[in-house]
mmCIF file of C-alpha atoms in Angstrom:
data_model
loop_
_atom_site.group_PDB
_atom_site.id
_atom_site.type_symbol
_atom_site.label_atom_id
_atom_site.label_comp_id
_atom_site.label_asym_id
_atom_site.label_seq_id
_atom_site.Cartn_x
_atom_site.Cartn_y
_atom_site.Cartn_z
ATOM 1 C CA MET A 1 0.000 0.000 0.000
ATOM 2 C CA ASP A 2 1.166 3.512 -0.795
ATOM 3 C CA THR A 3 1.853 5.237 2.522
ATOM 4 C CA GLN A 4 3.362 8.493 1.282
ATOM 5 C CA ASN A 5 2.155 11.817 2.606
ATOM 6 C CA TYR A 6 0.689 13.906 -0.175
ATOM 7 C CA SER A 7 -0.234 17.563 -0.283
ATOM 8 C CA ASN A 8 -3.097 18.557 -2.564
ATOM 9 C CA GLY A 9 -2.172 21.346 -4.959
ATOM 10 C CA GLN A 10 -3.949 23.339 -7.621
ATOM 11 C CA ILE A 11 -2.883 25.490 -10.556
ATOM 12 C CA THR A 12 -5.418 27.565 -12.444
ATOM 13 C CA LEU A 13 -4.487 28.646 -15.953
ATOM 14 C CA HIS A 14 -6.215 31.549 -17.684
ATOM 15 C CA ALA A 15 -5.453 31.631 -21.395
ATOM 16 C CA GLN A 16 -6.311 34.321 -23.916
ATOM 17 C CA LEU A 17 -6.297 32.759 -27.373
ATOM 18 C CA PRO A 18 -6.610 35.398 -30.119
ATOM 19 C CA PHE A 19 -8.872 34.931 -33.107
ATOM 20 C CA HIS A 20 -9.287 36.727 -36.399
ATOM 21 C CA GLU A 21 -12.488 37.359 -38.273
ATOM 22 C CA ILE A 22 -13.201 37.344 -42.002
ATOM 23 C CA ARG A 23 -16.202 38.072 -44.162
ATOM 24 C CA ALA A 24 -18.579 35.122 -44.264
ATOM 25 C CA PRO A 25 -18.167 33.004 -47.418
ATOM 26 C CA LYS A 26 -20.988 32.943 -49.926
ATOM 27 C CA ASP A 27 -23.405 30.010 -49.995
ATOM 28 C CA TYR A 28 -22.823 29.213 -46.328
ATOM 29 C CA ILE A 29 -25.544 28.416 -43.812
ATOM 30 C CA TYR A 30 -25.503 28.555 -40.015
ATOM 31 C CA TYR A 31 -26.255 26.109 -37.239
ATOM 32 C CA LYS A 32 -26.308 26.400 -33.482
ATOM 33 C CA VAL A 33 -24.838 23.265 -31.887
ATOM 34 C CA ARG A 34 -25.377 22.677 -28.178
ATOM 35 C CA VAL A 35 -24.168 19.962 -25.842
ATOM 36 C CA SER A 36 -26.315 20.258 -22.741
ATOM 37 C CA GLY A 37 -27.855 18.293 -19.913
ATOM 38 C CA GLY A 38 -24.591 17.178 -18.333
ATOM 39 C CA LEU A 39 -24.447 16.849 -14.568
ATOM 40 C CA GLY A 40 -21.272 18.899 -14.337
ATOM 41 C CA GLY A 41 -19.845 19.273 -10.854
ATOM 42 C CA ASP A 42 -16.707 20.240 -8.982
ATOM 43 C CA ALA A 43 -13.459 19.768 -10.898
ATOM 44 C CA GLU A 44 -11.830 18.086 -7.908
ATOM 45 C CA ALA A 45 -14.545 16.303 -5.927
ATOM 46 C CA ASP A 46 -16.535 15.024 -8.919
ATOM 47 C CA ILE A 47 -13.765 14.416 -11.441
ATOM 48 C CA VAL A 48 -13.569 10.679 -10.658
ATOM 49 C CA LYS A 49 -17.225 10.233 -11.583
ATOM 50 C CA GLN A 50 -16.223 10.394 -15.258
ATOM 51 C CA ARG A 51 -18.902 12.939 -16.127
ATOM 52 C CA ALA A 52 -19.003 14.530 -19.544
ATOM 53 C CA ASN A 53 -16.961 17.681 -20.033
ATOM 54 C CA CYS A 54 -19.357 19.321 -22.481
ATOM 55 C CA ILE A 55 -16.720 21.735 -23.775
ATOM 56 C CA LYS A 56 -14.539 18.794 -24.791
ATOM 57 C CA VAL A 57 -17.493 16.920 -26.276
ATOM 58 C CA LEU A 58 -18.533 19.860 -28.446
ATOM 59 C CA ALA A 59 -14.982 20.606 -29.588
ATOM 60 C CA ASN A 60 -14.545 16.954 -30.535
ATOM 61 C CA LEU A 61 -17.769 16.869 -32.535
ATOM 62 C CA LEU A 62 -16.784 19.924 -34.532
ATOM 63 C CA GLN A 63 -13.231 18.746 -35.098
ATOM 64 C CA VAL A 64 -14.475 15.368 -36.329
ATOM 65 C CA SER A 65 -16.674 17.109 -38.873
ATOM 66 C CA ILE A 66 -13.634 19.000 -40.179
ATOM 67 C CA GLN A 67 -11.074 16.216 -40.142
ATOM 68 C CA HIS A 68 -13.052 13.123 -41.086
ATOM 69 C CA GLN A 69 -15.896 14.492 -43.182
ATOM 70 C CA HIS A 70 -13.967 17.456 -44.580
ATOM 71 C CA VAL A 71 -16.675 19.960 -43.736
ATOM 72 C CA ALA A 72 -15.248 23.434 -44.384
ATOM 73 C CA LEU A 73 -16.514 24.739 -41.059
ATOM 74 C CA TYR A 74 -16.008 28.192 -39.576
ATOM 75 C CA LEU A 75 -16.812 29.131 -36.007
ATOM 76 C CA VAL A 76 -18.872 32.198 -35.275
ATOM 77 C CA ARG A 77 -19.091 31.618 -31.536
ATOM 78 C CA PHE A 78 -17.936 28.999 -29.017
ATOM 79 C CA GLU A 79 -18.679 29.217 -25.292
ATOM 80 C CA GLY A 80 -19.312 26.853 -22.430
ATOM 81 C CA GLY A 81 -19.131 26.262 -18.702
ATOM 82 C CA ASP A 82 -19.436 28.718 -15.846
ATOM 83 C CA ALA A 83 -16.192 28.709 -13.821
ATOM 84 C CA ALA A 84 -12.638 27.401 -13.999
ATOM 85 C CA ASP A 85 -12.907 24.869 -11.176
ATOM 86 C CA THR A 86 -15.902 22.990 -12.582
ATOM 87 C CA ILE A 87 -16.849 20.216 -14.973
ATOM 88 C CA PRO A 88 -18.857 22.135 -17.598
ATOM 89 C CA ALA A 89 -22.408 20.839 -17.993
ATOM 90 C CA ASN A 90 -23.089 22.740 -21.208
ATOM 91 C CA ALA A 91 -21.406 24.244 -24.242
ATOM 92 C CA GLU A 92 -22.665 26.001 -27.348
ATOM 93 C CA ALA A 93 -21.283 26.957 -30.740
ATOM 94 C CA LEU A 94 -22.592 28.839 -33.729
ATOM 95 C CA VAL A 95 -20.981 27.505 -36.902
ATOM 96 C CA ALA A 96 -20.990 28.279 -40.614
ATOM 97 C CA ILE A 97 -20.937 25.404 -43.106
ATOM 98 C CA PRO A 98 -21.264 25.120 -46.898
ATOM 99 C CA SER A 99 -24.902 24.713 -47.856
ATOM 100 C CA GLU A 100 -24.086 21.692 -50.008
ATOM 101 C CA MET A 101 -22.640 19.886 -46.978
ATOM 102 C CA GLU A 102 -25.648 20.441 -44.738
ATOM 103 C CA GLN A 103 -26.743 16.811 -44.697
ATOM 104 C CA ASP A 104 -23.190 15.562 -44.077
ATOM 105 C CA PHE A 105 -22.918 17.887 -41.107
ATOM 106 C CA LYS A 106 -26.284 16.852 -39.712
ATOM 107 C CA ASP A 107 -25.330 13.185 -40.070
ATOM 108 C CA ILE A 108 -22.135 13.772 -38.080
ATOM 109 C CA MET A 109 -24.080 15.467 -35.307
ATOM 110 C CA ILE A 110 -26.582 12.586 -35.170
ATOM 111 C CA GLN A 111 -23.757 10.059 -34.986
ATOM 112 C CA GLY A 112 -22.070 12.157 -32.320
ATOM 113 C CA SER A 113 -25.254 12.271 -30.271
ATOM 114 C CA CYS A 114 -25.531 8.482 -30.364
ATOM 115 C CA ALA A 115 -21.879 8.115 -29.364
ATOM 116 C CA LEU A 116 -22.408 10.594 -26.524
ATOM 117 C CA GLN A 117 -25.280 8.556 -25.116
ATOM 118 C CA ALA A 118 -23.274 5.358 -25.427
ATOM 119 C CA GLN A 119 -20.316 6.839 -23.544
ATOM 120 C CA TYR A 120 -22.109 8.913 -20.905
ATOM 121 C CA GLY A 121 -25.552 7.328 -20.644
ATOM 122 C CA VAL A 122 -24.813 6.116 -17.124
ATOM 123 C CA THR A 123 -22.924 9.094 -15.695
ATOM 124 C CA ASP A 124 -24.911 11.825 -17.502
ATOM 125 C CA PRO A 125 -28.260 10.316 -18.536
ATOM 126 C CA ASP A 126 -29.675 13.637 -19.806
ATOM 127 C CA VAL A 127 -26.690 14.866 -21.814
ATOM 128 C CA GLU A 128 -27.554 15.431 -25.487
ATOM 129 C CA VAL A 129 -26.551 17.148 -28.696
ATOM 130 C CA LEU A 130 -29.031 19.736 -29.981
ATOM 131 C CA LEU A 131 -28.858 21.147 -33.489
ATOM 132 C CA ASP A 132 -30.846 24.161 -34.681
ATOM 133 C CA LYS A 133 -30.645 26.156 -37.869
ATOM 134 C CA ALA A 134 -29.651 29.766 -37.223
ATOM 135 C CA VAL A 135 -29.430 33.132 -38.940
ATOM 136 C CA TRP A 136 -26.239 35.196 -38.950
ATOM 137 C CA HIS A 137 -25.278 38.304 -40.917
ATOM 138 C CA GLY A 138 -21.865 39.135 -39.456
ATOM 139 C CA ASN A 139 -18.291 37.951 -39.857
ATOM 140 C CA VAL A 140 -16.996 34.473 -39.085
ATOM 141 C CA ILE A 141 -13.817 33.369 -37.325
ATOM 142 C CA ASP A 142 -11.143 32.450 -39.860
ATOM 143 C CA GLU A 143 -10.052 28.895 -40.592
ATOM 144 C CA LEU A 144 -6.774 29.003 -38.648
ATOM 145 C CA SER A 145 -8.372 30.450 -35.501
ATOM 146 C CA THR A 146 -11.211 27.918 -35.725
ATOM 147 C CA ARG A 147 -8.821 25.011 -36.047
ATOM 148 C CA CYS A 148 -6.513 26.280 -33.288
ATOM 149 C CA LEU A 149 -9.317 26.552 -30.741
ATOM 150 C CA LEU A 150 -10.761 23.127 -31.535
ATOM 151 C CA ALA A 151 -7.341 21.465 -31.622
ATOM 152 C CA ASP A 152 -6.349 23.028 -28.295
ATOM 153 C CA LEU A 153 -9.562 22.004 -26.542
ATOM 154 C CA ASN A 154 -9.214 18.481 -27.878
ATOM 155 C CA GLY A 155 -5.512 18.294 -27.041
ATOM 156 C CA ILE A 156 -5.762 19.384 -23.405
ATOM 157 C CA PRO A 157 -6.127 16.293 -21.189
ATOM 158 C CA THR A 158 -9.143 16.277 -18.873
ATOM 159 C CA GLY A 159 -10.560 14.001 -16.207
ATOM 160 C CA PRO A 160 -8.681 11.882 -13.678
ATOM 161 C CA LEU A 161 -5.224 11.292 -15.134
ATOM 162 C CA GLU A 162 -3.925 9.151 -12.248
ATOM 163 C CA MET A 163 -5.733 7.618 -9.276
ATOM 164 C CA ARG A 164 -4.472 7.385 -5.697
ATOM 165 C CA THR A 165 -3.739 3.878 -4.511
ATOM 166 C CA ASP A 166 -4.013 4.725 -0.802
ATOM 167 C CA VAL A 167 -7.382 6.517 -0.943
ATOM 168 C CA ILE A 168 -9.922 4.638 -3.030
ATOM 169 C CA GLY A 169 -11.954 6.770 -5.411
ATOM 170 C CA THR A 170 -9.638 9.781 -5.256
ATOM 171 C CA ALA A 171 -7.717 11.215 -8.184
ATOM 172 C CA MET A 172 -3.993 11.704 -7.694
ATOM 173 C CA THR A 173 -3.786 14.060 -10.695
ATOM 174 C CA SER A 174 -6.641 15.554 -12.692
ATOM 175 C CA ASN A 175 -7.575 18.417 -14.935
ATOM 176 C CA SER A 176 -10.688 20.182 -16.199
ATOM 177 C CA ILE A 177 -11.360 22.817 -18.827
ATOM 178 C CA GLY A 178 -13.995 24.576 -16.776
ATOM 179 C CA CYS A 179 -14.975 27.524 -18.936
ATOM 180 C CA VAL A 180 -14.546 29.002 -22.409
ATOM 181 C CA LYS A 181 -15.754 32.538 -23.083
ATOM 182 C CA MET A 182 -15.419 34.941 -26.004
ATOM 183 C CA ASN A 183 -14.209 38.498 -25.699
ATOM 184 C CA HIS A 184 -15.609 40.073 -28.859
ATOM 185 C CA THR A 185 -14.170 43.506 -28.135
ATOM 186 C CA ASP A 186 -10.550 42.341 -27.976
ATOM 187 C CA SER A 187 -10.993 39.254 -30.209
ATOM 188 C CA TYR A 188 -9.845 36.419 -28.011
ATOM 189 C CA PHE A 189 -11.183 33.252 -26.428
ATOM 190 C CA GLU A 190 -10.727 33.023 -22.684
ATOM 191 C CA ILE A 191 -9.986 29.427 -21.699
ATOM 192 C CA MET A 192 -10.067 28.710 -17.967
ATOM 193 C CA ASN A 193 -8.425 25.515 -16.867
ATOM 194 C CA VAL A 194 -7.671 23.998 -13.452
ATOM 195 C CA CYS A 195 -5.128 21.308 -12.612
ATOM 196 C CA HIS A 196 -5.120 19.309 -9.367
ATOM 197 C CA SER A 197 -2.484 16.933 -8.071
ATOM 198 C CA PHE A 198 -1.199 15.518 -4.811
ATOM 199 C CA LYS A 199 2.276 15.386 -6.393
ATOM 200 C CA GLU A 200 3.911 18.764 -6.854
ATOM 201 C CA PHE A 201 6.137 17.584 -9.700
ATOM 202 C CA ASP A 202 3.205 16.076 -11.629
ATOM 203 C CA LEU A 203 1.115 19.193 -11.029
ATOM 204 C CA ASN A 204 3.759 21.453 -12.520
ATOM 205 C CA LEU A 205 4.394 19.012 -15.370
ATOM 206 C CA LEU A 206 0.697 18.925 -16.269
ATOM 207 C CA ALA A 207 0.397 22.714 -16.134
ATOM 208 C CA SER A 208 3.496 23.029 -18.322
ATOM 209 C CA LYS A 209 2.071 20.606 -20.890
ATOM 210 C CA ILE A 210 -1.194 22.540 -21.111
ATOM 211 C CA ARG A 211 0.686 25.823 -21.342
ATOM 212 C CA GLN A 212 2.726 24.478 -24.265
ATOM 213 C CA ILE A 213 -0.389 23.346 -26.143
ATOM 214 C CA LEU A 214 -1.953 26.771 -25.830
ATOM 215 C CA GLU A 215 1.180 28.832 -26.456
ATOM 216 C CA VAL A 216 1.818 27.065 -29.762
ATOM 217 C CA SER A 217 -1.490 28.530 -30.924
ATOM 218 C CA GLY A 218 -0.488 32.007 -29.785
ATOM 219 C CA ALA A 219 -2.268 32.171 -26.428
ATOM 220 C CA GLU A 220 -1.133 34.377 -23.581
ATOM 221 C CA ILE A 221 -1.387 32.607 -20.236
ATOM 222 C CA THR A 222 -1.494 33.686 -16.624
ATOM 223 C CA LYS A 223 -1.186 31.225 -13.735
ATOM 224 C CA CYS A 224 -2.567 31.400 -10.225
#
């Protein structure tokens, strides 16, 4: 049995990831995509319950549509969660897609909804993907900024990353992307992320890994 004495630590990372806007392409249509109904919870106490991080789920759905179905998707908006130290129970995006790929996109969202239920039907029985046609007359976020945000959210590890062997049901090291907001005035996404670990070295290593993922995309990061 592991009998070491551990001290619980936390690092909160606030990232500002810039985005650029362009004029909306012609012959594009708009959809609002929501992942909602998750139970959410505290990023430390509830992380071992394997609940859906709805920010991660939504980012994955949109990235799959780009990478595997080659949907030329642009973000207009992406937001989710309420606070850094939480498991986000909801996330929402407004996206622009080519009108001729509408059915392909809808099919991906339907498949994603089925996969979501299969993965989280026990832990989050009410979590679902909702898709609604929308109207938009403004700019869209350019391709690079869209891909950077989705890649970063997918690349950041979340959930319990190591379990304690001396305290059953407790995470040794964990992480949650608790909140993503958009600052339209200054054109950046605010990504709030919290790392927990009972091992100081692993805590700093995890925070450094997340920092590197975000900085490659041009984010400015503060730590507390």
